mmCIF file of C-alpha atoms in Angstrom:
data_model
loop_
_atom_site.group_PDB
_atom_site.id
_atom_site.type_symbol
_atom_site.label_atom_id
_atom_site.label_comp_id
_atom_site.label_asym_id
_atom_site.label_seq_id
_atom_site.Cartn_x
_atom_site.Cartn_y
_atom_site.Cartn_z
ATOM 1 C CA MET A 1 1.229 37.454 -1.669
ATOM 2 C CA PRO A 2 3.747 38.913 1.146
ATOM 3 C CA GLU A 3 2.241 41.581 3.307
ATOM 4 C CA PRO A 4 3.019 45.389 2.274
ATOM 5 C CA THR A 5 5.402 45.941 4.994
ATOM 6 C CA THR A 6 7.222 42.671 3.989
ATOM 7 C CA LEU A 7 7.141 43.811 0.496
ATOM 8 C CA ALA A 8 8.751 47.413 1.479
ATOM 9 C CA TRP A 9 11.236 45.758 3.505
ATOM 10 C CA VAL A 10 11.904 43.406 0.227
ATOM 11 C CA ALA A 11 12.068 46.488 -1.895
ATOM 12 C CA ARG A 12 14.736 48.315 0.098
ATOM 13 C CA HIS A 13 17.371 45.155 -0.754
ATOM 14 C CA LEU A 14 16.708 45.442 -4.239
ATOM 15 C CA ALA A 15 19.238 46.941 -6.754
ATOM 16 C CA PRO A 16 18.369 50.626 -7.600
ATOM 17 C CA GLY A 17 15.095 50.565 -10.034
ATOM 18 C CA GLU A 18 14.595 47.151 -9.612
ATOM 19 C CA ARG A 19 11.128 46.097 -8.260
ATOM 20 C CA ILE A 20 9.112 42.846 -7.479
ATOM 21 C CA THR A 21 6.651 41.893 -10.514
ATOM 22 C CA ALA A 22 5.448 38.366 -9.916
ATOM 23 C CA THR A 23 5.158 36.188 -6.712
ATOM 24 C CA HIS A 24 3.932 32.693 -6.056
ATOM 25 C CA PRO A 25 4.159 30.307 -3.434
ATOM 26 C CA LEU A 26 6.607 27.285 -3.516
ATOM 27 C CA ARG A 27 5.233 24.121 -2.177
ATOM 28 C CA GLY A 28 7.181 22.012 0.594
ATOM 29 C CA GLY A 29 7.761 24.277 3.498
ATOM 30 C CA TRP A 30 6.015 23.099 6.663
ATOM 31 C CA THR A 31 7.669 25.151 9.116
ATOM 32 C CA SER A 32 7.584 28.752 7.275
ATOM 33 C CA ARG A 33 5.488 30.447 4.143
ATOM 34 C CA ILE A 34 8.099 30.164 1.159
ATOM 35 C CA ILE A 35 7.568 32.520 -1.684
ATOM 36 C CA ALA A 36 9.130 32.946 -4.993
ATOM 37 C CA LEU A 37 9.482 36.631 -5.997
ATOM 38 C CA THR A 38 10.690 37.699 -9.457
ATOM 39 C CA THR A 39 11.925 41.231 -10.131
ATOM 40 C CA SER A 40 11.765 43.707 -13.154
ATOM 41 C CA THR A 41 15.282 42.483 -14.167
ATOM 42 C CA GLY A 42 14.211 38.766 -14.274
ATOM 43 C CA ARG A 43 16.063 37.968 -11.245
ATOM 44 C CA GLU A 44 14.584 34.997 -9.025
ATOM 45 C CA LEU A 45 14.300 35.484 -5.030
ATOM 46 C CA VAL A 46 13.097 33.556 -2.401
ATOM 47 C CA LEU A 47 11.440 34.810 0.970
ATOM 48 C CA ARG A 48 11.018 32.823 3.880
ATOM 49 C CA SER A 49 9.013 33.947 6.657
ATOM 50 C CA PHE A 50 7.817 32.135 9.993
ATOM 51 C CA LEU A 51 4.457 32.736 10.629
ATOM 52 C CA SER A 52 3.095 30.259 13.428
ATOM 53 C CA PRO A 53 3.572 31.137 16.904
ATOM 54 C CA PHE A 54 5.772 27.968 17.535
ATOM 55 C CA PHE A 55 8.045 29.009 14.694
ATOM 56 C CA ARG A 56 7.827 32.915 15.300
ATOM 57 C CA HIS A 57 8.993 32.177 18.881
ATOM 58 C CA HIS A 58 12.330 29.991 17.474
ATOM 59 C CA ALA A 59 12.743 32.337 14.384
ATOM 60 C CA PRO A 60 15.419 34.556 15.787
ATOM 61 C CA GLY A 61 17.914 31.364 16.094
ATOM 62 C CA LEU A 62 16.622 29.295 13.142
ATOM 63 C CA LEU A 63 16.989 32.513 10.689
ATOM 64 C CA ALA A 64 20.480 33.384 12.129
ATOM 65 C CA ARG A 65 21.696 29.737 11.775
ATOM 66 C CA GLU A 66 20.328 29.579 7.961
ATOM 67 C CA ALA A 67 21.830 33.203 7.096
ATOM 68 C CA ALA A 68 25.261 31.643 8.741
ATOM 69 C CA VAL A 69 25.374 28.769 6.727
ATOM 70 C CA LEU A 70 24.335 30.608 3.340
ATOM 71 C CA THR A 71 27.122 33.283 4.346
ATOM 72 C CA LEU A 72 29.536 30.127 5.189
ATOM 73 C CA LEU A 73 28.534 28.674 1.311
ATOM 74 C CA ARG A 74 29.293 31.504 -0.392
ATOM 75 C CA GLY A 75 32.151 31.428 -2.440
ATOM 76 C CA THR A 76 32.380 27.560 -2.231
ATOM 77 C CA PRO A 77 31.708 25.143 -4.940
ATOM 78 C CA ILE A 78 28.767 23.960 -2.866
ATOM 79 C CA PRO A 79 25.384 25.355 -4.625
ATOM 80 C CA ALA A 80 23.643 27.775 -2.490
ATOM 81 C CA ALA A 81 21.504 30.263 -2.109
ATOM 82 C CA ARG A 82 22.767 33.831 -1.608
ATOM 83 C CA LEU A 83 21.828 35.919 1.362
ATOM 84 C CA LEU A 84 20.320 39.296 0.776
ATOM 85 C CA ALA A 85 18.730 40.565 3.781
ATOM 86 C CA LEU A 86 17.595 38.981 7.398
ATOM 87 C CA ASP A 87 14.874 40.378 9.606
ATOM 88 C CA PRO A 88 14.833 37.518 12.437
ATOM 89 C CA ALA A 89 12.607 38.970 14.833
ATOM 90 C CA GLY A 90 10.263 40.572 12.237
ATOM 91 C CA GLU A 91 11.028 44.305 13.374
ATOM 92 C CA HIS A 92 10.625 45.132 9.445
ATOM 93 C CA CYS A 93 8.383 42.485 8.239
ATOM 94 C CA ALA A 94 5.157 41.225 8.820
ATOM 95 C CA ALA A 95 6.988 38.077 10.284
ATOM 96 C CA PRO A 96 10.408 37.051 10.807
ATOM 97 C CA SER A 97 12.007 36.585 7.435
ATOM 98 C CA LEU A 98 14.908 35.931 5.528
ATOM 99 C CA LEU A 99 15.352 36.872 1.838
ATOM 100 C CA MET A 100 17.821 34.844 -0.678
ATOM 101 C CA THR A 101 18.408 34.463 -4.253
ATOM 102 C CA ARG A 102 16.679 31.464 -5.811
ATOM 103 C CA LEU A 103 18.875 28.465 -7.447
ATOM 104 C CA PRO A 104 17.908 27.387 -10.758
ATOM 105 C CA GLY A 105 17.010 23.976 -11.481
ATOM 106 C CA THR A 106 14.699 21.297 -10.661
ATOM 107 C CA VAL A 107 14.804 18.294 -8.080
ATOM 108 C CA ARG A 108 16.022 15.124 -9.788
ATOM 109 C CA LEU A 109 15.962 11.571 -8.921
ATOM 110 C CA THR A 110 18.256 9.366 -10.801
ATOM 111 C CA GLU A 111 20.781 6.510 -10.810
ATOM 112 C CA ASP A 112 23.676 9.163 -10.523
ATOM 113 C CA THR A 113 21.745 10.945 -7.547
ATOM 114 C CA GLY A 114 23.810 9.113 -4.778
ATOM 115 C CA ALA A 115 26.978 9.803 -6.406
ATOM 116 C CA ASP A 116 26.291 13.268 -6.683
ATOM 117 C CA LEU A 117 24.574 13.874 -3.015
ATOM 118 C CA ALA A 118 28.177 11.957 -2.032
ATOM 119 C CA ALA A 119 30.400 14.343 -3.656
ATOM 120 C CA LEU A 120 28.767 17.424 -2.096
ATOM 121 C CA LEU A 121 28.649 16.015 1.060
ATOM 122 C CA VAL A 122 32.521 15.594 0.888
ATOM 123 C CA ALA A 123 32.644 19.294 -0.109
ATOM 124 C CA ILE A 124 30.359 20.186 2.704
ATOM 125 C CA HIS A 125 32.594 18.224 5.312
ATOM 126 C CA ARG A 126 35.769 20.061 3.900
ATOM 127 C CA LEU A 127 34.403 23.415 5.322
ATOM 128 C CA ALA A 128 35.762 24.402 8.669
ATOM 129 C CA PRO A 129 33.022 26.397 10.340
ATOM 130 C CA ALA A 130 33.857 29.064 12.972
ATOM 131 C CA ASP A 131 31.406 27.503 15.204
ATOM 132 C CA ARG A 132 30.235 24.058 15.857
ATOM 133 C CA PRO A 133 26.433 23.738 15.812
ATOM 134 C CA ARG A 134 24.228 24.054 18.432
ATOM 135 C CA PRO A 135 23.490 20.775 20.507
ATOM 136 C CA TYR A 136 20.618 18.591 19.097
ATOM 137 C CA GLN A 137 17.385 19.985 20.274
ATOM 138 C CA ALA A 138 14.249 17.591 19.707
ATOM 139 C CA TRP A 139 11.115 19.041 18.979
ATOM 140 C CA THR A 140 8.709 16.568 19.439
#
């Protein structure tokens, strides 16, 4: 469950009258805590928060880049979450956090997965971001 300060921050980014009715952790986040949030309108959101000291230190850059990518993908045919709010330094939340919509669906691996992924990669490579990605940085 997110901390009260974090839930208060999330609440400020909901529609008037909308509130969080359920939370549950999502699997797979090894750099951050990822929690699914359900609202009173049935909307599903995702809250990503960096808790460990190493990732808290790098959170402003990591979250800013993630927010920029989500913003770039908005309005494209590429399925991506929609950015709702960003607290990269943890000034309003208990930890640096990003709030986004949750995409419907599940992971499916079939014979067609490769073709589907290739089509998405073609669409991604057609995008023209304003800024080039930062140089590679090894963290090991």
